């Protein structure tokens, strides 16, 4: 019978193991799943979910779902999480220090081509904290900048900036341009060059058009807009809503593809319909791959008494008989009952749970263990004082019912 629990799909098995290994940078399936779970659980949003159960299968393909009772707001948060997981496993950019150096070389070349080495020697350089300072450190070597060319935000040189002097503002990435928009008032120079290492070209053009002081917006690596693909036919409505919500904040309404750096993962945002404002969303990079994520994960675990180990139930089903659990089916024990769910990849990505109690739960465990009616019957006859024929009929009916629900399948 249905129980008052839902299973919300986070991974539906479409992506396969290879992409999970690539994102987590692990060579082993279990280690990759553990790394992904650590990334999910190292979030304040996860801590706020309360009593939930994360359940996974690796065979035949990685599947992951969250069992629990969820509010409408939590469902929206988890749908955002599932969408992010789908996109980052499809295509993601992880930028380690070597990648960042190569991109910084491209950015340095773009600055030289546009302005020339002589003009750059007269520029001042600053950065948007904190990732921008890492990129600026690389540029300082690549462009052979003098120490006096590096200035703190808002710190004008002696006698203030000359009319023809430029201030170059560096950042590791620009997603909507909001950070630069908030930073720009600190810049005293009349002529500003904005240099995000990674950005969408349309965002750069929008900044140049919106800010008269910005002489150029140069970036090294393009970030694609994934909004159209994410929302499909609903894209025009989503775009109108997003423009209304953003207002004057930022310069661009797209959604840049996922990017993360060895030093940090940019903070995502989601629209909280209850508070009617953007709030901190999910960060998913495994903490081992990013300095900022490691620190954040350690603080969260310490604040909530955690051990740092991933809290996930990994199902390992290898019965040798003809009866097997169907692909995309997850189960767990909650309150002395078995909760079963057949995951759905279609929106909203949740499925009601079936509840198996007492005899039904024992039948489930026996079928799992033996993979056949005969093996399950032998185990249960030894446990229950009922005629074999009666138990055989009840067991056959139970199995047929689960096959009808798509829970069990025959090899």
mmCIF file of C-alpha atoms in Angstrom:
data_model
loop_
_atom_site.group_PDB
_atom_site.id
_atom_site.type_symbol
_atom_site.label_atom_id
_atom_site.label_comp_id
_atom_site.label_asym_id
_atom_site.label_seq_id
_atom_site.Cartn_x
_atom_site.Cartn_y
_atom_site.Cartn_z
ATOM 1 C CA UNK A 1 0.000 0.000 0.000
ATOM 2 C CA UNK A 2 1.259 3.582 -0.548
ATOM 3 C CA UNK A 3 3.038 5.155 2.401
ATOM 4 C CA UNK A 4 3.367 8.835 3.259
ATOM 5 C CA UNK A 5 6.781 9.059 1.661
ATOM 6 C CA UNK A 6 8.065 10.072 -1.738
ATOM 7 C CA UNK A 7 11.282 9.205 -3.514
ATOM 8 C CA UNK A 8 12.694 12.161 -5.432
ATOM 9 C CA UNK A 9 15.020 11.202 -8.266
ATOM 10 C CA UNK A 10 18.432 12.867 -8.219
ATOM 11 C CA UNK A 11 20.169 10.550 -10.713
ATOM 12 C CA UNK A 12 18.058 8.353 -12.979
ATOM 13 C CA UNK A 13 20.784 6.181 -14.510
ATOM 14 C CA UNK A 14 20.790 7.793 -17.963
ATOM 15 C CA UNK A 15 24.321 9.113 -17.742
ATOM 16 C CA UNK A 16 26.201 5.913 -16.978
ATOM 17 C CA UNK A 17 29.195 5.354 -14.767
ATOM 18 C CA UNK A 18 31.795 6.985 -17.011
ATOM 19 C CA UNK A 19 30.407 10.490 -16.564
ATOM 20 C CA UNK A 20 30.154 10.075 -12.811
ATOM 21 C CA UNK A 21 33.793 8.981 -12.715
ATOM 22 C CA UNK A 22 34.807 11.938 -14.880
ATOM 23 C CA UNK A 23 33.010 14.522 -12.722
ATOM 24 C CA UNK A 24 34.320 13.195 -9.414
ATOM 25 C CA UNK A 25 37.766 12.365 -10.832
ATOM 26 C CA UNK A 26 37.656 8.911 -9.294
ATOM 27 C CA UNK A 27 38.648 5.577 -10.818
ATOM 28 C CA UNK A 28 36.290 3.430 -8.704
ATOM 29 C CA UNK A 29 32.486 3.404 -8.822
ATOM 30 C CA UNK A 30 31.964 3.357 -5.062
ATOM 31 C CA UNK A 31 34.517 6.103 -4.508
ATOM 32 C CA UNK A 32 32.848 8.200 -7.212
ATOM 33 C CA UNK A 33 29.422 7.828 -5.620
ATOM 34 C CA UNK A 34 30.848 8.665 -2.192
ATOM 35 C CA UNK A 35 32.517 11.790 -3.604
ATOM 36 C CA UNK A 36 29.275 12.940 -5.247
ATOM 37 C CA UNK A 37 27.310 12.387 -2.041
ATOM 38 C CA UNK A 38 29.871 14.369 -0.055
ATOM 39 C CA UNK A 39 29.380 17.223 -2.497
ATOM 40 C CA UNK A 40 25.594 17.120 -2.077
ATOM 41 C CA UNK A 41 25.684 16.859 1.699
ATOM 42 C CA UNK A 42 28.219 19.690 2.099
ATOM 43 C CA UNK A 43 25.398 22.222 1.676
ATOM 44 C CA UNK A 44 23.262 24.149 4.180
ATOM 45 C CA UNK A 45 20.221 23.175 2.076
ATOM 46 C CA UNK A 46 20.963 19.505 2.781
ATOM 47 C CA UNK A 47 21.241 20.108 6.515
ATOM 48 C CA UNK A 48 17.858 21.858 6.448
ATOM 49 C CA UNK A 49 16.051 18.860 4.877
ATOM 50 C CA UNK A 50 15.740 17.098 8.228
ATOM 51 C CA UNK A 51 15.011 13.383 8.395
ATOM 52 C CA UNK A 52 15.593 12.010 4.896
ATOM 53 C CA UNK A 53 17.244 8.899 3.481
ATOM 54 C CA UNK A 54 19.618 8.966 0.511
ATOM 55 C CA UNK A 55 19.596 5.644 -1.367
ATOM 56 C CA UNK A 56 21.698 4.598 -4.365
ATOM 57 C CA UNK A 57 22.369 1.725 -6.777
ATOM 58 C CA UNK A 58 25.403 1.386 -9.012
ATOM 59 C CA UNK A 59 24.156 -1.563 -11.061
ATOM 60 C CA UNK A 60 23.229 -1.468 -13.932
ATOM 61 C CA UNK A 61 23.837 2.312 -13.895
ATOM 62 C CA UNK A 62 24.220 4.874 -11.096
ATOM 63 C CA UNK A 63 20.841 5.860 -9.660
ATOM 64 C CA UNK A 64 20.249 8.063 -6.647
ATOM 65 C CA UNK A 65 17.064 9.118 -4.861
ATOM 66 C CA UNK A 66 15.994 10.823 -1.682
ATOM 67 C CA UNK A 67 13.283 9.174 0.455
ATOM 68 C CA UNK A 68 11.266 11.380 2.772
ATOM 69 C CA UNK A 69 8.293 13.693 3.264
ATOM 70 C CA UNK A 70 8.915 16.992 1.504
ATOM 71 C CA UNK A 71 7.316 20.431 1.546
ATOM 72 C CA UNK A 72 6.525 22.232 -1.690
ATOM 73 C CA UNK A 73 9.579 24.470 -1.216
ATOM 74 C CA UNK A 74 11.846 21.470 -0.624
ATOM 75 C CA UNK A 75 10.540 19.792 -3.777
ATOM 76 C CA UNK A 76 11.542 22.858 -5.812
ATOM 77 C CA UNK A 77 14.987 22.879 -4.203
ATOM 78 C CA UNK A 78 15.479 19.195 -4.988
ATOM 79 C CA UNK A 79 14.263 19.638 -8.557
ATOM 80 C CA UNK A 80 16.946 22.332 -8.937
ATOM 81 C CA UNK A 81 19.471 19.867 -7.508
ATOM 82 C CA UNK A 82 18.418 17.150 -9.969
ATOM 83 C CA UNK A 83 18.625 19.596 -12.895
ATOM 84 C CA UNK A 84 22.119 20.660 -11.843
ATOM 85 C CA UNK A 85 23.271 17.050 -11.522
ATOM 86 C CA UNK A 86 21.876 16.244 -14.955
ATOM 87 C CA UNK A 87 23.668 19.181 -16.562
ATOM 88 C CA UNK A 88 27.017 18.768 -14.852
ATOM 89 C CA UNK A 89 27.164 15.061 -15.687
ATOM 90 C CA UNK A 90 26.318 15.925 -19.300
ATOM 91 C CA UNK A 91 28.992 18.620 -19.512
ATOM 92 C CA UNK A 92 31.037 20.297 -16.825
ATOM 93 C CA UNK A 93 34.178 22.361 -16.554
ATOM 94 C CA UNK A 94 36.565 21.686 -13.708
ATOM 95 C CA UNK A 95 39.484 24.108 -13.859
ATOM 96 C CA UNK A 96 42.599 22.972 -12.001
ATOM 97 C CA UNK A 97 45.648 25.186 -11.586
ATOM 98 C CA UNK A 98 47.228 23.953 -14.820
ATOM 99 C CA UNK A 99 44.023 24.736 -16.756
ATOM 100 C CA UNK A 100 43.865 28.150 -15.101
ATOM 101 C CA UNK A 101 47.429 28.944 -16.159
ATOM 102 C CA UNK A 102 46.639 28.061 -19.787
ATOM 103 C CA UNK A 103 43.507 30.230 -19.696
ATOM 104 C CA UNK A 104 45.439 33.088 -18.065
ATOM 105 C CA UNK A 105 47.935 32.909 -20.930
ATOM 106 C CA UNK A 106 45.065 33.358 -23.392
ATOM 107 C CA UNK A 107 43.737 36.297 -21.379
ATOM 108 C CA UNK A 108 47.182 37.912 -21.300
ATOM 109 C CA UNK A 109 47.469 37.490 -25.086
ATOM 110 C CA UNK A 110 44.036 39.063 -25.575
ATOM 111 C CA UNK A 111 45.061 42.092 -23.493
ATOM 112 C CA UNK A 112 48.306 42.525 -25.443
ATOM 113 C CA UNK A 113 46.532 42.281 -28.806
ATOM 114 C CA UNK A 114 43.867 44.788 -27.802
ATOM 115 C CA UNK A 115 45.973 47.380 -25.959
ATOM 116 C CA UNK A 116 49.660 46.625 -26.550
ATOM 117 C CA UNK A 117 52.405 46.054 -23.989
ATOM 118 C CA UNK A 118 53.265 49.764 -23.688
ATOM 119 C CA UNK A 119 49.700 50.767 -22.785
ATOM 120 C CA UNK A 120 49.388 47.843 -20.353
ATOM 121 C CA UNK A 121 52.527 49.010 -18.542
ATOM 122 C CA UNK A 122 50.627 52.183 -17.632
ATOM 123 C CA UNK A 123 47.515 50.342 -16.381
ATOM 124 C CA UNK A 124 46.642 49.563 -12.796
ATOM 125 C CA UNK A 125 45.335 46.100 -11.980
ATOM 126 C CA UNK A 126 42.978 44.940 -9.261
ATOM 127 C CA UNK A 127 40.781 41.887 -8.660
ATOM 128 C CA UNK A 128 37.376 40.923 -7.345
ATOM 129 C CA UNK A 129 37.937 38.898 -4.152
ATOM 130 C CA UNK A 130 38.761 36.147 -3.808
ATOM 131 C CA UNK A 131 39.189 34.018 -6.905
ATOM 132 C CA UNK A 132 40.093 37.056 -8.976
ATOM 133 C CA UNK A 133 43.291 37.527 -6.978
ATOM 134 C CA UNK A 134 44.457 34.038 -7.918
ATOM 135 C CA UNK A 135 43.999 34.838 -11.607
ATOM 136 C CA UNK A 136 45.597 38.259 -11.195
ATOM 137 C CA UNK A 137 48.627 36.617 -9.594
ATOM 138 C CA UNK A 138 49.086 34.552 -12.757
ATOM 139 C CA UNK A 139 48.575 37.596 -14.995
ATOM 140 C CA UNK A 140 51.136 39.536 -12.992
ATOM 141 C CA UNK A 141 53.801 37.050 -14.059
ATOM 142 C CA UNK A 142 52.551 36.649 -17.617
ATOM 143 C CA UNK A 143 52.391 40.430 -18.229
ATOM 144 C CA UNK A 144 55.456 41.179 -16.068
ATOM 145 C CA UNK A 145 53.493 43.676 -13.991
ATOM 146 C CA UNK A 146 55.331 45.916 -11.529
ATOM 147 C CA UNK A 147 54.306 45.756 -7.856
ATOM 148 C CA UNK A 148 53.038 49.357 -8.033
ATOM 149 C CA UNK A 149 50.603 48.326 -10.786
ATOM 150 C CA UNK A 150 48.719 46.044 -8.370
ATOM 151 C CA UNK A 151 46.220 47.987 -6.258
ATOM 152 C CA UNK A 152 43.606 47.102 -3.683
ATOM 153 C CA UNK A 153 39.909 47.666 -4.564
ATOM 154 C CA UNK A 154 39.029 51.342 -4.228
ATOM 155 C CA UNK A 155 42.662 52.394 -3.686
ATOM 156 C CA UNK A 156 43.513 55.107 -6.190
ATOM 157 C CA UNK A 157 47.187 55.836 -6.982
ATOM 158 C CA UNK A 158 48.794 59.024 -5.608
ATOM 159 C CA UNK A 159 47.100 62.044 -7.149
ATOM 160 C CA UNK A 160 44.176 59.839 -8.211
ATOM 161 C CA UNK A 161 43.895 58.297 -11.664
ATOM 162 C CA UNK A 162 44.899 60.328 -14.665
ATOM 163 C CA UNK A 163 42.211 60.823 -17.279
ATOM 164 C CA UNK A 164 43.922 58.422 -19.669
ATOM 165 C CA UNK A 165 44.824 55.776 -17.071
ATOM 166 C CA UNK A 166 42.997 52.479 -17.160
ATOM 167 C CA UNK A 167 42.092 50.138 -14.310
ATOM 168 C CA UNK A 168 41.961 46.435 -15.217
ATOM 169 C CA UNK A 169 39.553 44.429 -13.019
ATOM 170 C CA UNK A 170 40.205 40.669 -12.974
ATOM 171 C CA UNK A 171 37.949 37.813 -11.859
ATOM 172 C CA UNK A 172 37.981 34.027 -12.249
ATOM 173 C CA UNK A 173 34.516 33.938 -13.864
ATOM 174 C CA UNK A 174 31.430 36.035 -14.542
ATOM 175 C CA UNK A 175 28.043 34.297 -14.627
ATOM 176 C CA UNK A 176 25.493 37.119 -14.553
ATOM 177 C CA UNK A 177 27.865 40.037 -14.001
ATOM 178 C CA UNK A 178 26.385 40.810 -10.572
ATOM 179 C CA UNK A 179 29.725 40.650 -8.729
ATOM 180 C CA UNK A 180 31.298 43.088 -11.187
ATOM 181 C CA UNK A 181 28.247 45.363 -10.979
ATOM 182 C CA UNK A 182 28.616 45.482 -7.195
ATOM 183 C CA UNK A 183 32.388 45.988 -7.470
ATOM 184 C CA UNK A 184 32.383 48.754 -10.084
ATOM 185 C CA UNK A 185 31.433 51.611 -7.682
ATOM 186 C CA UNK A 186 34.719 50.930 -5.827
ATOM 187 C CA UNK A 187 36.668 51.732 -9.002
ATOM 188 C CA UNK A 188 37.751 55.389 -9.176
ATOM 189 C CA UNK A 189 39.174 55.178 -12.687
ATOM 190 C CA UNK A 190 37.247 56.745 -15.544
ATOM 191 C CA UNK A 191 38.302 53.917 -17.883
ATOM 192 C CA UNK A 192 37.831 50.302 -16.784
ATOM 193 C CA UNK A 193 38.689 47.009 -18.449
ATOM 194 C CA UNK A 194 36.914 43.959 -17.045
ATOM 195 C CA UNK A 195 38.689 40.600 -17.484
ATOM 196 C CA UNK A 196 36.847 37.510 -16.242
ATOM 197 C CA UNK A 197 38.784 34.352 -17.050
ATOM 198 C CA UNK A 198 35.580 32.415 -17.946
ATOM 199 C CA UNK A 199 32.381 34.108 -19.177
ATOM 200 C CA UNK A 200 29.596 33.970 -21.732
ATOM 201 C CA UNK A 201 30.337 36.286 -24.703
ATOM 202 C CA UNK A 202 26.808 37.750 -24.572
ATOM 203 C CA UNK A 203 27.395 38.780 -20.971
ATOM 204 C CA UNK A 204 30.600 40.586 -21.928
ATOM 205 C CA UNK A 205 28.799 42.459 -24.710
ATOM 206 C CA UNK A 206 25.982 43.386 -22.319
ATOM 207 C CA UNK A 207 28.457 44.821 -19.792
ATOM 208 C CA UNK A 208 30.163 46.929 -22.472
ATOM 209 C CA UNK A 209 26.775 48.242 -23.611
ATOM 210 C CA UNK A 210 25.490 49.012 -20.111
ATOM 211 C CA UNK A 211 28.546 50.630 -18.523
ATOM 212 C CA UNK A 212 30.002 53.714 -20.227
ATOM 213 C CA UNK A 213 33.169 53.496 -18.128
ATOM 214 C CA UNK A 214 33.900 49.942 -19.300
ATOM 215 C CA UNK A 215 36.148 50.276 -22.320
ATOM 216 C CA UNK A 216 36.298 46.527 -22.905
ATOM 217 C CA UNK A 217 35.231 43.239 -21.379
ATOM 218 C CA UNK A 218 37.710 40.519 -22.349
ATOM 219 C CA UNK A 219 37.590 36.877 -21.352
ATOM 220 C CA UNK A 220 39.679 33.801 -22.143
ATOM 221 C CA UNK A 221 37.201 30.905 -22.272
ATOM 222 C CA UNK A 222 33.544 30.868 -23.368
ATOM 223 C CA UNK A 223 30.792 29.579 -21.066
ATOM 224 C CA UNK A 224 27.730 28.336 -22.956
ATOM 225 C CA UNK A 225 24.150 29.309 -22.079
ATOM 226 C CA UNK A 226 22.243 26.172 -20.980
ATOM 227 C CA UNK A 227 18.903 27.840 -20.238
ATOM 228 C CA UNK A 228 17.166 26.974 -23.527
ATOM 229 C CA UNK A 229 18.080 23.311 -23.224
ATOM 230 C CA UNK A 230 17.057 23.143 -19.565
ATOM 231 C CA UNK A 231 13.607 24.715 -19.994
ATOM 232 C CA UNK A 232 12.725 23.668 -23.550
ATOM 233 C CA UNK A 233 9.285 24.919 -24.575
ATOM 234 C CA UNK A 234 8.921 26.742 -21.256
ATOM 235 C CA UNK A 235 11.988 28.883 -22.012
ATOM 236 C CA UNK A 236 10.108 32.072 -23.123
ATOM 237 C CA UNK A 237 8.003 32.078 -19.943
ATOM 238 C CA UNK A 238 11.037 31.334 -17.775
ATOM 239 C CA UNK A 239 13.012 34.142 -19.445
ATOM 240 C CA UNK A 240 10.238 36.679 -18.829
ATOM 241 C CA UNK A 241 9.978 35.635 -15.176
ATOM 242 C CA UNK A 242 13.739 35.768 -14.728
ATOM 243 C CA UNK A 243 13.990 39.249 -16.220
ATOM 244 C CA UNK A 244 11.255 40.453 -13.882
ATOM 245 C CA UNK A 245 12.941 38.868 -10.870
ATOM 246 C CA UNK A 246 16.456 40.060 -11.655
ATOM 247 C CA UNK A 247 15.457 43.648 -12.398
ATOM 248 C CA UNK A 248 18.574 45.811 -12.326
ATOM 249 C CA UNK A 249 20.748 43.100 -10.743
ATOM 250 C CA UNK A 250 23.363 41.782 -13.154
ATOM 251 C CA UNK A 251 23.534 42.286 -16.896
ATOM 252 C CA UNK A 252 22.480 38.974 -18.431
ATOM 253 C CA UNK A 253 19.556 36.576 -17.926
ATOM 254 C CA UNK A 254 21.047 33.337 -19.240
ATOM 255 C CA UNK A 255 22.351 30.377 -17.243
ATOM 256 C CA UNK A 256 26.038 29.774 -17.750
ATOM 257 C CA UNK A 257 27.216 26.189 -17.945
ATOM 258 C CA UNK A 258 28.636 24.651 -14.797
ATOM 259 C CA UNK A 259 32.197 25.684 -13.980
ATOM 260 C CA UNK A 260 34.274 25.149 -10.857
ATOM 261 C CA UNK A 261 37.867 25.859 -9.909
ATOM 262 C CA UNK A 262 40.474 24.141 -7.774
ATOM 263 C CA UNK A 263 40.147 27.046 -5.335
ATOM 264 C CA UNK A 264 36.359 27.501 -5.282
ATOM 265 C CA UNK A 265 32.987 26.656 -6.802
ATOM 266 C CA UNK A 266 30.837 29.704 -7.674
ATOM 267 C CA UNK A 267 27.750 29.992 -5.482
ATOM 268 C CA UNK A 268 24.534 29.088 -7.300
ATOM 269 C CA UNK A 269 21.215 30.804 -6.617
ATOM 270 C CA UNK A 270 17.614 29.621 -6.693
ATOM 271 C CA UNK A 271 14.346 31.543 -6.566
ATOM 272 C CA UNK A 272 12.576 31.032 -3.225
ATOM 273 C CA UNK A 273 8.894 31.483 -4.023
ATOM 274 C CA UNK A 274 8.018 31.803 -0.325
ATOM 275 C CA UNK A 275 10.432 34.670 0.396
ATOM 276 C CA UNK A 276 10.265 35.971 -3.209
ATOM 277 C CA UNK A 277 14.009 36.407 -3.487
ATOM 278 C CA UNK A 278 17.106 34.626 -4.746
ATOM 279 C CA UNK A 279 18.864 32.550 -2.101
ATOM 280 C CA UNK A 280 21.978 30.373 -1.960
ATOM 281 C CA UNK A 281 21.488 27.189 -3.999
ATOM 282 C CA UNK A 282 23.373 23.910 -4.297
ATOM 283 C CA UNK A 283 27.102 23.476 -4.674
ATOM 284 C CA UNK A 284 28.021 20.009 -5.918
ATOM 285 C CA UNK A 285 31.760 19.787 -6.495
ATOM 286 C CA UNK A 286 33.272 17.051 -4.290
ATOM 287 C CA UNK A 287 35.068 18.847 -1.432
ATOM 288 C CA UNK A 288 38.329 17.034 -2.203
ATOM 289 C CA UNK A 289 38.545 18.923 -5.512
ATOM 290 C CA UNK A 290 38.242 22.476 -4.173
ATOM 291 C CA UNK A 291 39.851 24.404 -1.313
ATOM 292 C CA UNK A 292 36.767 26.467 -0.465
ATOM 293 C CA UNK A 293 34.513 23.396 -0.613
ATOM 294 C CA UNK A 294 36.789 21.456 1.743
ATOM 295 C CA UNK A 295 36.669 24.249 4.298
ATOM 296 C CA UNK A 296 32.883 24.632 3.980
ATOM 297 C CA UNK A 297 32.327 20.879 4.292
ATOM 298 C CA UNK A 298 34.507 20.655 7.411
ATOM 299 C CA UNK A 299 32.621 23.506 9.067
ATOM 300 C CA UNK A 300 29.220 22.012 8.263
ATOM 301 C CA UNK A 301 30.199 18.577 9.563
ATOM 302 C CA UNK A 302 31.611 20.094 12.748
ATOM 303 C CA UNK A 303 28.501 22.214 13.311
ATOM 304 C CA UNK A 304 26.196 19.205 12.947
ATOM 305 C CA UNK A 305 28.347 16.601 14.663
ATOM 306 C CA UNK A 306 29.091 14.697 11.470
ATOM 307 C CA UNK A 307 32.053 12.505 10.701
ATOM 308 C CA UNK A 308 32.645 13.663 7.160
ATOM 309 C CA UNK A 309 31.741 10.235 5.782
ATOM 310 C CA UNK A 310 28.993 10.155 3.125
ATOM 311 C CA UNK A 311 25.579 9.289 4.537
ATOM 312 C CA UNK A 312 24.093 7.125 1.785
ATOM 313 C CA UNK A 313 22.594 3.639 1.649
ATOM 314 C CA UNK A 314 24.205 1.760 -1.235
ATOM 315 C CA UNK A 315 22.079 -1.160 -2.430
ATOM 316 C CA UNK A 316 24.066 -4.171 -3.596
ATOM 317 C CA UNK A 317 21.636 -6.688 -5.117
ATOM 318 C CA UNK A 318 23.149 -9.768 -6.762
ATOM 319 C CA UNK A 319 20.602 -12.604 -6.410
ATOM 320 C CA UNK A 320 21.355 -15.514 -8.746
ATOM 321 C CA UNK A 321 17.763 -16.556 -9.542
ATOM 322 C CA UNK A 322 15.366 -15.520 -12.294
ATOM 323 C CA UNK A 323 13.573 -12.879 -10.211
ATOM 324 C CA UNK A 324 15.431 -9.590 -9.939
ATOM 325 C CA UNK A 325 14.720 -6.026 -8.922
ATOM 326 C CA UNK A 326 13.880 -3.946 -11.980
ATOM 327 C CA UNK A 327 16.207 -1.193 -13.137
ATOM 328 C CA UNK A 328 15.441 2.177 -11.560
ATOM 329 C CA UNK A 329 13.888 0.655 -8.421
ATOM 330 C CA UNK A 330 15.252 1.642 -5.022
ATOM 331 C CA UNK A 331 14.228 0.490 -1.560
ATOM 332 C CA UNK A 332 15.076 1.101 2.071
ATOM 333 C CA UNK A 333 13.846 0.158 5.537
ATOM 334 C CA UNK A 334 12.010 2.897 7.421
ATOM 335 C CA UNK A 335 10.184 2.345 10.723
ATOM 336 C CA UNK A 336 10.371 -1.484 10.493
ATOM 337 C CA UNK A 337 8.832 -1.414 7.010
ATOM 338 C CA UNK A 338 10.268 -1.590 3.508
ATOM 339 C CA UNK A 339 9.752 1.491 1.329
ATOM 340 C CA UNK A 340 9.874 0.753 -2.416
ATOM 341 C CA UNK A 341 9.992 3.286 -5.245
ATOM 342 C CA UNK A 342 10.249 2.990 -9.001
ATOM 343 C CA UNK A 343 12.092 6.117 -10.045
ATOM 344 C CA UNK A 344 10.760 8.441 -12.685
ATOM 345 C CA UNK A 345 12.950 10.509 -14.978
ATOM 346 C CA UNK A 346 10.004 12.680 -16.001
ATOM 347 C CA UNK A 347 9.123 15.922 -14.199
ATOM 348 C CA UNK A 348 8.563 16.364 -11.326
ATOM 349 C CA UNK A 349 10.979 13.459 -10.856
ATOM 350 C CA UNK A 350 9.289 11.958 -7.809
ATOM 351 C CA UNK A 351 7.429 8.725 -7.154
ATOM 352 C CA UNK A 352 5.145 7.628 -4.302
ATOM 353 C CA UNK A 353 6.543 4.846 -2.158
ATOM 354 C CA UNK A 354 4.998 1.433 -1.565
ATOM 355 C CA UNK A 355 5.033 0.217 2.023
ATOM 356 C CA UNK A 356 5.695 -3.431 2.833
ATOM 357 C CA UNK A 357 5.106 -4.475 6.426
ATOM 358 C CA UNK A 358 5.459 -7.665 8.463
ATOM 359 C CA UNK A 359 4.810 -10.709 6.211
ATOM 360 C CA UNK A 360 5.095 -8.659 2.997
ATOM 361 C CA UNK A 361 8.445 -7.271 4.165
ATOM 362 C CA UNK A 362 9.667 -10.812 4.949
ATOM 363 C CA UNK A 363 8.574 -11.971 1.500
ATOM 364 C CA UNK A 364 10.484 -9.092 -0.083
ATOM 365 C CA UNK A 365 13.693 -9.960 1.766
ATOM 366 C CA UNK A 366 13.334 -13.646 0.884
ATOM 367 C CA UNK A 367 12.832 -12.907 -2.815
ATOM 368 C CA UNK A 368 15.833 -10.553 -2.749
ATOM 369 C CA UNK A 369 18.008 -13.176 -1.118
ATOM 370 C CA UNK A 370 17.090 -16.116 -3.405
ATOM 371 C CA UNK A 371 15.832 -14.580 -6.666
ATOM 372 C CA UNK A 372 13.225 -17.324 -7.062
ATOM 373 C CA UNK A 373 9.827 -18.366 -5.734
ATOM 374 C CA UNK A 374 11.186 -21.759 -4.736
ATOM 375 C CA UNK A 375 14.061 -20.406 -2.673
ATOM 376 C CA UNK A 376 11.899 -17.763 -1.007
ATOM 377 C CA UNK A 377 9.228 -20.369 -0.234
ATOM 378 C CA UNK A 378 11.745 -22.703 1.414
ATOM 379 C CA UNK A 379 12.970 -19.922 3.695
ATOM 380 C CA UNK A 380 9.485 -18.702 4.626
ATOM 381 C CA UNK A 381 7.999 -22.149 5.285
ATOM 382 C CA UNK A 382 10.642 -22.658 7.941
ATOM 383 C CA UNK A 383 9.639 -19.371 9.556
ATOM 384 C CA UNK A 384 5.808 -19.402 9.388
ATOM 385 C CA UNK A 385 3.473 -22.089 10.700
ATOM 386 C CA UNK A 386 1.231 -22.166 7.631
ATOM 387 C CA UNK A 387 0.587 -24.859 5.030
ATOM 388 C CA UNK A 388 3.078 -24.813 2.173
ATOM 389 C CA UNK A 389 0.364 -24.505 -0.466
ATOM 390 C CA UNK A 390 -1.135 -21.440 1.217
ATOM 391 C CA UNK A 391 2.240 -19.735 1.517
ATOM 392 C CA UNK A 392 3.066 -20.638 -2.086
ATOM 393 C CA UNK A 393 -0.123 -18.990 -3.339
ATOM 394 C CA UNK A 394 0.396 -15.892 -1.183
ATOM 395 C CA UNK A 395 4.011 -15.570 -2.320
ATOM 396 C CA UNK A 396 3.079 -15.994 -5.991
ATOM 397 C CA UNK A 397 0.409 -13.317 -5.649
ATOM 398 C CA UNK A 398 2.847 -10.977 -3.910
ATOM 399 C CA UNK A 399 5.448 -11.419 -6.655
ATOM 400 C CA UNK A 400 2.853 -10.943 -9.398
ATOM 401 C CA UNK A 401 1.674 -7.725 -7.757
ATOM 402 C CA UNK A 402 5.222 -6.322 -7.610
ATOM 403 C CA UNK A 403 5.808 -7.338 -11.226
ATOM 404 C CA UNK A 404 2.664 -5.454 -12.130
ATOM 405 C CA UNK A 405 4.042 -2.358 -10.424
ATOM 406 C CA UNK A 406 7.323 -2.706 -12.328
ATOM 407 C CA UNK A 407 9.233 -3.464 -9.124
ATOM 408 C CA UNK A 408 10.304 -7.030 -9.919
ATOM 409 C CA UNK A 409 11.341 -8.441 -13.290
ATOM 410 C CA UNK A 410 12.264 -11.845 -14.691
ATOM 411 C CA UNK A 411 15.730 -12.342 -16.156
#
